[in-house]
mmCIF file of C-alpha atoms in Angstrom:
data_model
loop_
_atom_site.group_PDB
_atom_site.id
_atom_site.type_symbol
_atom_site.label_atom_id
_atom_site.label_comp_id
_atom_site.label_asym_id
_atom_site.label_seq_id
_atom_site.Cartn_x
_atom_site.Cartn_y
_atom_site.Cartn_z
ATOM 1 C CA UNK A 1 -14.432 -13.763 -5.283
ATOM 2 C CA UNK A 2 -16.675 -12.935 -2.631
ATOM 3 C CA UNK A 3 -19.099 -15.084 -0.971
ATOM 4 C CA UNK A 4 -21.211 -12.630 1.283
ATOM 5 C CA UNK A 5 -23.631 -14.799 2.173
ATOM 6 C CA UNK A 6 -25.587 -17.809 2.983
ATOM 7 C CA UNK A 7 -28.713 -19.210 1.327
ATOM 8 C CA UNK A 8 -31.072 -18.249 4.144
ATOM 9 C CA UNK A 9 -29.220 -14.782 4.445
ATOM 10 C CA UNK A 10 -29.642 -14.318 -0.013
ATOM 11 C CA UNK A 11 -33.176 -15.419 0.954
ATOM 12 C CA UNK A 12 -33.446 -12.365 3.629
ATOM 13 C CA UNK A 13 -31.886 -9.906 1.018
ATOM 14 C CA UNK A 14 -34.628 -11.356 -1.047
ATOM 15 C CA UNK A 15 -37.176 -10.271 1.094
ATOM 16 C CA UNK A 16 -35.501 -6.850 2.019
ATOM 17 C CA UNK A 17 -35.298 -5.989 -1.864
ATOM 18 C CA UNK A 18 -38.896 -6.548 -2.152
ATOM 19 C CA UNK A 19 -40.215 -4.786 1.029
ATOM 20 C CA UNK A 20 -37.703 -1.866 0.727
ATOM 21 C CA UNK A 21 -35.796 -1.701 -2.504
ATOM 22 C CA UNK A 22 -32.346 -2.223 -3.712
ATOM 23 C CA UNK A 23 -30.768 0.704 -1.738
ATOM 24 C CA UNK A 24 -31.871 -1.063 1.588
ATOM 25 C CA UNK A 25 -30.196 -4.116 0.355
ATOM 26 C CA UNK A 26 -26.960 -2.283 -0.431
ATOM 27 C CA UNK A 27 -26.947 -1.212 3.176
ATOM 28 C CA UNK A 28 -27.229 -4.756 4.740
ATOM 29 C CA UNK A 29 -24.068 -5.219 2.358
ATOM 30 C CA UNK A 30 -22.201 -2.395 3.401
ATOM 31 C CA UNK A 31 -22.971 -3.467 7.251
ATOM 32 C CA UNK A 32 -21.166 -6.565 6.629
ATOM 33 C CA UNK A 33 -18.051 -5.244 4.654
ATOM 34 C CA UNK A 34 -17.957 -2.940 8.070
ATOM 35 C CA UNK A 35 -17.624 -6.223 10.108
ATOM 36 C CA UNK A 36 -13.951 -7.951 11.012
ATOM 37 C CA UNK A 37 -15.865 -11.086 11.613
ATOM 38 C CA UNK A 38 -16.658 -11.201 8.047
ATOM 39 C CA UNK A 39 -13.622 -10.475 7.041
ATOM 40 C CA UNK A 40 -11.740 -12.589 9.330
ATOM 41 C CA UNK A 41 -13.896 -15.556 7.900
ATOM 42 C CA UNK A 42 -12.945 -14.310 4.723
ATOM 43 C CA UNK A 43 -9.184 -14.233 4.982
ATOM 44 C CA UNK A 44 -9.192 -17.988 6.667
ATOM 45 C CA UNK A 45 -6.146 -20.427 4.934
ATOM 46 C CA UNK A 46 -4.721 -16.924 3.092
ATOM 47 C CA UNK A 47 -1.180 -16.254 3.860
ATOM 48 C CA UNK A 48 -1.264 -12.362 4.540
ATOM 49 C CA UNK A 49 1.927 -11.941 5.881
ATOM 50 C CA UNK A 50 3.718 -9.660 3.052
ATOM 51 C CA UNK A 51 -0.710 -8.193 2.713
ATOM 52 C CA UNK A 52 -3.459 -8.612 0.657
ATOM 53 C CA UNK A 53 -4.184 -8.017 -2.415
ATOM 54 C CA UNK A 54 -6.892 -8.343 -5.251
ATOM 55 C CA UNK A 55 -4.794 -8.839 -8.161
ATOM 56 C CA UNK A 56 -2.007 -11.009 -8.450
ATOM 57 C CA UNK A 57 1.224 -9.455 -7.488
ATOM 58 C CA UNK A 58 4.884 -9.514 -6.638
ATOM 59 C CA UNK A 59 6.436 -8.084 -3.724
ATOM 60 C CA UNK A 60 10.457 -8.092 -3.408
ATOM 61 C CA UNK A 61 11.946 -8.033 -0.034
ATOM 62 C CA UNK A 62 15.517 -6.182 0.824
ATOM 63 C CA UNK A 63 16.733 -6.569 4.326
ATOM 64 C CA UNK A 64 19.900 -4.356 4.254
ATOM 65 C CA UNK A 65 20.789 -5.824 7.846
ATOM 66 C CA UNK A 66 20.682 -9.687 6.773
ATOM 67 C CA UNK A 67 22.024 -8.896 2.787
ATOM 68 C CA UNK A 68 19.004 -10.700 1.426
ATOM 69 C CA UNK A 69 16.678 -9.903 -1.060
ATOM 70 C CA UNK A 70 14.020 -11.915 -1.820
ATOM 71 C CA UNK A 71 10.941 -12.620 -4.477
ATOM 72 C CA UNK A 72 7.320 -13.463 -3.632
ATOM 73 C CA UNK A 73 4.370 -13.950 -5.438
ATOM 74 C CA UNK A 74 0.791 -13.690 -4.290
ATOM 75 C CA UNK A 75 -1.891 -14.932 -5.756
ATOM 76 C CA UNK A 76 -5.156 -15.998 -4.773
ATOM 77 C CA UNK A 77 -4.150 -16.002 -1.163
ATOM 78 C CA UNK A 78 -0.901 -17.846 -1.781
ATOM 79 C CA UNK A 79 2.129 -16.463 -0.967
ATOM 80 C CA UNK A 80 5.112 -18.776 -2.995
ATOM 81 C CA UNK A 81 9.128 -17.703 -2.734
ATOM 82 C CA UNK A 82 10.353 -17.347 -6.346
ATOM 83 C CA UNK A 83 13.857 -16.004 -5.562
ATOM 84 C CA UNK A 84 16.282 -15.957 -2.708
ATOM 85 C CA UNK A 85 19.828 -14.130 -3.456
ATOM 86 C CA UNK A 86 22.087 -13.483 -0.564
ATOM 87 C CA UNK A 87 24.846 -10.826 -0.714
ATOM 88 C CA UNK A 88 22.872 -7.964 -2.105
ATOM 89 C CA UNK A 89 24.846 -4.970 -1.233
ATOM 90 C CA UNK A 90 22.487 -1.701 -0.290
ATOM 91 C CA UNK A 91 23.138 1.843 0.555
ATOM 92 C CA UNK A 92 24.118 2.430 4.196
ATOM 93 C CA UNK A 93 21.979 1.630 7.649
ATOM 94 C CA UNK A 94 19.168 3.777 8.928
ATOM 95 C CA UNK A 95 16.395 5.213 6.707
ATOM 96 C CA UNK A 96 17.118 7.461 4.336
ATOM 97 C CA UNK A 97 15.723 11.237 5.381
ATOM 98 C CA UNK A 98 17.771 14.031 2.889
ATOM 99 C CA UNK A 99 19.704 13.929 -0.422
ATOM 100 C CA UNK A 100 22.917 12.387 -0.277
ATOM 101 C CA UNK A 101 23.236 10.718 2.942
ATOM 102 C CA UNK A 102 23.803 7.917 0.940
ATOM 103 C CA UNK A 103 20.798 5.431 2.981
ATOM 104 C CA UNK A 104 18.981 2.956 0.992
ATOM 105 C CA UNK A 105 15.041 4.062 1.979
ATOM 106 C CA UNK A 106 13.106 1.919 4.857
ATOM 107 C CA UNK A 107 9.263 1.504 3.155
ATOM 108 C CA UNK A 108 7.042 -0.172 0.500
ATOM 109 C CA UNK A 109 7.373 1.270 -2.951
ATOM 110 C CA UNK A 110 5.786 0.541 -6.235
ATOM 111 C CA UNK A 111 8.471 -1.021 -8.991
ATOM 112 C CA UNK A 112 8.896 0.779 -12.155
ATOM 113 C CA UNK A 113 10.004 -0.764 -15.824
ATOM 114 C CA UNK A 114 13.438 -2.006 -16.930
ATOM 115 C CA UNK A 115 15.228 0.804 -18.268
ATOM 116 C CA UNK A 116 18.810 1.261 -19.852
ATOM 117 C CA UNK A 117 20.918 3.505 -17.337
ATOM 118 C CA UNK A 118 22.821 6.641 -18.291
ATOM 119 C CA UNK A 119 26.113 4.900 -18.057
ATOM 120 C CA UNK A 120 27.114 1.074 -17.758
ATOM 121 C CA UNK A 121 28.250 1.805 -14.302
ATOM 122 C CA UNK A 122 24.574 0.695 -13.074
ATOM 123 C CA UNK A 123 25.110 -2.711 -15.375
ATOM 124 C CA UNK A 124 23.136 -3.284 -18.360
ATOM 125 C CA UNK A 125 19.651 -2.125 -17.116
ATOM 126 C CA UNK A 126 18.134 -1.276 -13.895
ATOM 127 C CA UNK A 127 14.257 -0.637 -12.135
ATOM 128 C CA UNK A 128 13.403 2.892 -10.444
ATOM 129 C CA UNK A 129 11.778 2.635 -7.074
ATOM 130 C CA UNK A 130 8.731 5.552 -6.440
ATOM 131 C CA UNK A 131 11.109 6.575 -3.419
ATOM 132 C CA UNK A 132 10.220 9.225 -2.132
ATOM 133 C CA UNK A 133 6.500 7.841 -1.851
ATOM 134 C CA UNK A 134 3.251 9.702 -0.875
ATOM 135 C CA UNK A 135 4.395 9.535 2.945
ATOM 136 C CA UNK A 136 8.196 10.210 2.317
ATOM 137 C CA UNK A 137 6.956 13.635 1.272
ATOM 138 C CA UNK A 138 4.675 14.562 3.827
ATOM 139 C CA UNK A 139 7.468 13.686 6.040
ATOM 140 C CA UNK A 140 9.945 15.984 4.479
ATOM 141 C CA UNK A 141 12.305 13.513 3.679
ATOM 142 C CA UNK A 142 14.127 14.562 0.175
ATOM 143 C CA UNK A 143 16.219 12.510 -2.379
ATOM 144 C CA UNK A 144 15.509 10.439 -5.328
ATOM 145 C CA UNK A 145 16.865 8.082 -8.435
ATOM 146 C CA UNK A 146 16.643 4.875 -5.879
ATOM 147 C CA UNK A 147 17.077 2.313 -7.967
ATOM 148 C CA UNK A 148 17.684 -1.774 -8.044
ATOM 149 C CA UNK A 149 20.909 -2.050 -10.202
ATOM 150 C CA UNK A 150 23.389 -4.244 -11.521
ATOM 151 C CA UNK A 151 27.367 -3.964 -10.934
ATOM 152 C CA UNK A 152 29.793 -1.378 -13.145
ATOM 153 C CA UNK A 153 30.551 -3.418 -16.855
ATOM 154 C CA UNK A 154 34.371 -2.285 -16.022
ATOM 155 C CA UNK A 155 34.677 -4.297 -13.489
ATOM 156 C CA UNK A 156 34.725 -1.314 -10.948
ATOM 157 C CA UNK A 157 34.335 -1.704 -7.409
ATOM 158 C CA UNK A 158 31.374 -1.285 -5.458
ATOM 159 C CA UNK A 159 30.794 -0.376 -1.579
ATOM 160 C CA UNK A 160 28.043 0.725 0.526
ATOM 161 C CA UNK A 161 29.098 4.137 -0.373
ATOM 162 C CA UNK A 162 29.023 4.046 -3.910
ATOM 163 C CA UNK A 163 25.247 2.642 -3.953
ATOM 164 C CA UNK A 164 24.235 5.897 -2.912
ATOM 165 C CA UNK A 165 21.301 4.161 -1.384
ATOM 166 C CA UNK A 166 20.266 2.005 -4.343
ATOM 167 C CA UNK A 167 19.974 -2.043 -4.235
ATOM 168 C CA UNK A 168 22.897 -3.417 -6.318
ATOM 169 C CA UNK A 169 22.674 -7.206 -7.446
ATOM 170 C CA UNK A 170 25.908 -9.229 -9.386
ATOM 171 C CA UNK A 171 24.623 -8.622 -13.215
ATOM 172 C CA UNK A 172 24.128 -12.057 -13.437
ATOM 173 C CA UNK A 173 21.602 -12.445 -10.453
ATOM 174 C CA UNK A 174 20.127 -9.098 -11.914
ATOM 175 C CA UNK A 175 19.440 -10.981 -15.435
ATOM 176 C CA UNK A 176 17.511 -13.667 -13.492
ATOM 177 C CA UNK A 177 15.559 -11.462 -11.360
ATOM 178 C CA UNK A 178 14.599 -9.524 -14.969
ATOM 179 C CA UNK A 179 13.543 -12.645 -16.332
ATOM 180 C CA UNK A 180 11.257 -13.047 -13.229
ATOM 181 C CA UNK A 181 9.487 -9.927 -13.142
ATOM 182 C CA UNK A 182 9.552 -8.500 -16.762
ATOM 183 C CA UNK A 183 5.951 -9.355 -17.507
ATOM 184 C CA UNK A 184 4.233 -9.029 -14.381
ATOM 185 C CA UNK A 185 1.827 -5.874 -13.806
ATOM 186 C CA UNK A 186 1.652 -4.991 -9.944
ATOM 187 C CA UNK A 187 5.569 -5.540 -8.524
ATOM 188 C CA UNK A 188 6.504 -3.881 -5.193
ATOM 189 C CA UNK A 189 9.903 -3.473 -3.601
ATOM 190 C CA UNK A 190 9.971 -3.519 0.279
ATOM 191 C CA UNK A 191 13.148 -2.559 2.145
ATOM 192 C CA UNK A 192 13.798 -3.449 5.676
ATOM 193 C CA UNK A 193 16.547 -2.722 8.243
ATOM 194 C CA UNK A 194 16.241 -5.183 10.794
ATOM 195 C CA UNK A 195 13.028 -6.239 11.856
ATOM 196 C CA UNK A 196 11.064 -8.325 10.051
ATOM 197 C CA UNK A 197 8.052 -6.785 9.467
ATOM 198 C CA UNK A 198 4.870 -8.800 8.579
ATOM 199 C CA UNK A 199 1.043 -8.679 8.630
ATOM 200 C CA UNK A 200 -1.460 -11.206 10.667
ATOM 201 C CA UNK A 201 -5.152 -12.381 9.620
ATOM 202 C CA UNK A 202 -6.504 -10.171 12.291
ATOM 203 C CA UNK A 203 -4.295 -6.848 11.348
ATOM 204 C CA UNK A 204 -5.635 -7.398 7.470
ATOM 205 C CA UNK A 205 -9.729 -8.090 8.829
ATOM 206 C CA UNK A 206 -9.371 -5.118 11.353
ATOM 207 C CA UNK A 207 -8.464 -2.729 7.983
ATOM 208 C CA UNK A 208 -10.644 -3.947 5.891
ATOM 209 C CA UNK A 209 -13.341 -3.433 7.946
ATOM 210 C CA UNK A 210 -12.483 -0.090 8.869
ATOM 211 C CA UNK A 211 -12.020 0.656 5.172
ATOM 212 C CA UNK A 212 -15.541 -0.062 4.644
ATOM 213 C CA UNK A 213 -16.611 1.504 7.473
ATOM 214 C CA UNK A 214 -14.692 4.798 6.537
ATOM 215 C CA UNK A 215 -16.003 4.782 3.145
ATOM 216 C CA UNK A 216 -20.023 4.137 4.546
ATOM 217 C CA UNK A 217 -19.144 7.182 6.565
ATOM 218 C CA UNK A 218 -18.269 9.009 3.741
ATOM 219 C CA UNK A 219 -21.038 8.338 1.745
ATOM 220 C CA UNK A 220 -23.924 9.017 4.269
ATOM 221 C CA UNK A 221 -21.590 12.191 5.535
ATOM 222 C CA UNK A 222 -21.318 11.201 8.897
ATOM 223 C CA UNK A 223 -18.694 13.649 9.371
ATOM 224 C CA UNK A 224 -18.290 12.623 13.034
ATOM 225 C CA UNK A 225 -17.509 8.596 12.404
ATOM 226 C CA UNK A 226 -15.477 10.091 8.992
ATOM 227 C CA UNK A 227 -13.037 11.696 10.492
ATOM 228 C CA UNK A 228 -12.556 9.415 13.611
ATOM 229 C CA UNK A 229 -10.438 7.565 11.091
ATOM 230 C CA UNK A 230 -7.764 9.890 10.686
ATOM 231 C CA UNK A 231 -4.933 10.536 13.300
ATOM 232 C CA UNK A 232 -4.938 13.903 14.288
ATOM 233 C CA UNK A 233 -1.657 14.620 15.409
ATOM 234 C CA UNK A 234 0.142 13.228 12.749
ATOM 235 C CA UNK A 235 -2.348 12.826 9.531
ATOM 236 C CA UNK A 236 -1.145 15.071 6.618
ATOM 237 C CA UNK A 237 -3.157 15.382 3.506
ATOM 238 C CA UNK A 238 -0.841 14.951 -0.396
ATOM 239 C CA UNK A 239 -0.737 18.961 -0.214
ATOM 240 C CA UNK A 240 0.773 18.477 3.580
ATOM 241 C CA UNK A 241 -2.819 20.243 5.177
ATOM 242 C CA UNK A 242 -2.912 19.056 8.320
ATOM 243 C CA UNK A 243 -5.899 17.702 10.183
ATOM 244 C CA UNK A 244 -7.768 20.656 11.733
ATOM 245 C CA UNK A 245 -8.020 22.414 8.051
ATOM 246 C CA UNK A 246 -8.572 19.096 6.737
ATOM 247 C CA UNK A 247 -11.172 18.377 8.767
ATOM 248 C CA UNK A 248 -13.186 22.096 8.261
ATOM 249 C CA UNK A 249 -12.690 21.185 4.399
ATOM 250 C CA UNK A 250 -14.469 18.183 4.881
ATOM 251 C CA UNK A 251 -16.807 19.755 7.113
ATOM 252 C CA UNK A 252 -18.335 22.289 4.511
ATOM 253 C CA UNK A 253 -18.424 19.388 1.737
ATOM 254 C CA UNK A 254 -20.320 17.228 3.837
ATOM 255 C CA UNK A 255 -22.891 19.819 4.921
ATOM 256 C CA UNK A 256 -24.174 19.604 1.386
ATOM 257 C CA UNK A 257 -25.779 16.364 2.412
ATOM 258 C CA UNK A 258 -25.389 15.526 -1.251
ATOM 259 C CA UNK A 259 -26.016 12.032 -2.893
ATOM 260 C CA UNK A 260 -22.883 10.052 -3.197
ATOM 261 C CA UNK A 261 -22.439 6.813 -4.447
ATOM 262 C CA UNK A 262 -18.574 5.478 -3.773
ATOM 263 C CA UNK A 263 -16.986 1.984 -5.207
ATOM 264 C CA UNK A 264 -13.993 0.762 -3.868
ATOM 265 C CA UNK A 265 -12.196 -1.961 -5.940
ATOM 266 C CA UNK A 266 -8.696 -3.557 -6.886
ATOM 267 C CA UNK A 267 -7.600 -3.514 -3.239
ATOM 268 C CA UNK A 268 -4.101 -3.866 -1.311
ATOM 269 C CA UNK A 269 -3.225 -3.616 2.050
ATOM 270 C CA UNK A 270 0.823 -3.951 2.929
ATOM 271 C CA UNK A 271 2.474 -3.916 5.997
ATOM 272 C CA UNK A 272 5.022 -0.981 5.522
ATOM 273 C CA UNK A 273 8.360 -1.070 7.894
ATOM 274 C CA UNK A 274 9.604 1.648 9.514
ATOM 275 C CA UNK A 275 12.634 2.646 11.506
ATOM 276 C CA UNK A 276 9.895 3.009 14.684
ATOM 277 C CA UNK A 277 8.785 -0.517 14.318
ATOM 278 C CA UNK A 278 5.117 0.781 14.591
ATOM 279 C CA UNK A 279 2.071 -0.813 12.777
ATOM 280 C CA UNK A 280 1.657 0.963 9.886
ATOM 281 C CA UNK A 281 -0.216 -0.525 6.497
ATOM 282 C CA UNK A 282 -0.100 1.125 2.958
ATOM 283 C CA UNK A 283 -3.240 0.889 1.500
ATOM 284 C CA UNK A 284 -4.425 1.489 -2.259
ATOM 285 C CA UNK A 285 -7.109 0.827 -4.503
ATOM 286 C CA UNK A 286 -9.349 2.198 -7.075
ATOM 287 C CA UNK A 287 -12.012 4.601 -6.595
ATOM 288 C CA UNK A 288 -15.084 5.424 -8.332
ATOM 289 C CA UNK A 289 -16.829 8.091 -6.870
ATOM 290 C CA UNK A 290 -19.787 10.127 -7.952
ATOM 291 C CA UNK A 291 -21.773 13.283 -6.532
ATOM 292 C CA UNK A 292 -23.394 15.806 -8.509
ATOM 293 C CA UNK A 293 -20.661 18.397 -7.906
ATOM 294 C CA UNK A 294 -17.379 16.426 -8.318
ATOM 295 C CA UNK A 295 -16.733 12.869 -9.758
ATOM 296 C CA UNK A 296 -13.397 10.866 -9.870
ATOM 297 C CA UNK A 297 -12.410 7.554 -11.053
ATOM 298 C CA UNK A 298 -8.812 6.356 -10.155
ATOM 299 C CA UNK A 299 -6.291 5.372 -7.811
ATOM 300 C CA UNK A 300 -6.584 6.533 -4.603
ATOM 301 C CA UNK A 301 -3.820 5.955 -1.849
ATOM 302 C CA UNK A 302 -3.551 5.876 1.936
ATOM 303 C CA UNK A 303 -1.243 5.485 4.732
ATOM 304 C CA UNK A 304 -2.648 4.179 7.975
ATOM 305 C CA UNK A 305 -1.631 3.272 11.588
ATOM 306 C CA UNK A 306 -3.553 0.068 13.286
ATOM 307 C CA UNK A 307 -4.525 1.637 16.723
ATOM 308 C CA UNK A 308 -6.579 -0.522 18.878
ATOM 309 C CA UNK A 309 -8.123 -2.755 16.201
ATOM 310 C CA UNK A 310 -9.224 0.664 14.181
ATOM 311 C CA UNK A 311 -7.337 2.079 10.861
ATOM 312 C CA UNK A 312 -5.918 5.535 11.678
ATOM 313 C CA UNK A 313 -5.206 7.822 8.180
ATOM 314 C CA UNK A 314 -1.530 9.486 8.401
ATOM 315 C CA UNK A 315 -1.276 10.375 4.947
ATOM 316 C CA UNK A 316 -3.702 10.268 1.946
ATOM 317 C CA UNK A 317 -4.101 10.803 -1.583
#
């Protein structure tokens, strides 16, 4: 929950209300969603490092250089270790980039259901990855079916080989992990080579605020500050448009001037690793938008780099 303000400062949105209306008010609280001091303030005694989020959630961590893989839970700005299992056995090093070169994927991906596998080779059961992601496709990279497994009911062997890039745990570790995560609504799986890579305070204020920003931008069409937060050399939209046609598109919708009203809610920022080591952040959260000529209500998606303090759009959806 949000505390915006102070009792003088309610007392001054008061006064604003009644001298200028609610719309002026909702544009004193859009200012400060725009500010990293507020959010900074915000953020203080919240452990960020694996992001932030709105909702309670659990984020697994692979490193395929170390063997481990890992189970956190964050809630309410908590971030508590629920499982530790050493040994894991992964696809081979480097990130994954075509079909078949047998790499277990370096990113953030979303964690789907227990299923039963096509054959007891995978173990009893197993959990599909969303490999390849929003910005594994714009990227070109190809491939699929990465899953986190258990070990052949046989009693086959398993390598590095035979993972064919998937996350294999001993079936018995695999029934414990199930029992862990079975219930739970937002689970993530986050694979890393050898860096660890983590988020600060600062990093997580410094988005937030230019979410906000971005998304004030959008709804007073202030093309100019709107598209300042998008990379132009390497932003590419879901459909893989690049920036200069994205940015004409955008340029004819916003010379409509039309009325918008935009909500942002159920937020998440995560830091996602990468085989550059740069700062990039996945960022999702749900969208209510209205205008008189288009409205939408759902998730919407983004991939960002942090570039002097100021989110930078790669990839969107």
């Amino acid at each position: 929950m949000l505390c915006l303000f102070s009792l003088s400062e309610a007392s001054n949105l008061a006064k604003i209300y009644l001298n200028e209306g609610l719309e002026a008010v909702g544009r004193e609280l859009e200012k400060e969603l725009a500010n990293k001091d507020f959010w900074a303030e915000e953020l203080k005694g919240k452990d960020v490092s694996l992001g932030y989020y709105d909702e309670e959630s659990t984020i697994i961590v692979t490193n395929k250089t170390e063997k481990t893989f890992k189970v956190f839970r964050y809630q309410d700005g908590k971030l508590t270790q629920e499982f530790d299992q050493k040994n894991t056995l992964t696809g081979l090093m480097g990130d994954k980039e075509i079909e078949g070169d047998l790499k277990t994927p370096i990113g953030f991906y979303e964690l789907g259901k227990k299923f039963t596998p096509p054959t007891t080779y995978y173990g009893h059961y197993a959990f599909a990855t969303t490999y390849p992601n929003l910005l594994d496709r714009v990227q070109g990279k190809t491939g699929g079916g990465i899953w986190i497994h258990g070990y052949p009911l046989d009693g086959s062997r398993l390598d590095e080989y035979k993972t064919r890039g998937c996350i294999a745990l001993y079936n018995d570790v695999l029934k414990e992990f199930t029992k862990l995560i079975e219930n739970r609504k937002e689970v993530f799986a986050m694979t890393e080579e050898k860096e660890v890579v983590r988020a600060n305070t600062d990093e997580i204020a410094a988005l937030l605020a230019s979410l906000f920003a971005w998304k004030h931008s959008w709804t007073i069409s202030d093309t100019k500050t709107y598209l300042s937060f998008y990379d132009e050399e390497d932003f590419r939209r879901f459909d893989k448009k690049k920036f200069n046609e994205f940015a004409a598109m955008k340029r004819a919708i916003f010379s409509k001037n039309e009325r918008k009203t935009i909500k942002f809610s159920k937020i998440s920022i995560s830091p996602y690793p990468n085989i550059k080591n740069e700062k990039l952040f996945r960022i999702s959260f749900y969208e209510d938008y209205y205008a008189p000529s288009y409205q939408f209500r759902g998730n919407k998606l983004l991939y960002v780099k942090l570039k002097n303090g100021k989110m930078q759009i790669i990839a969107e959806q």
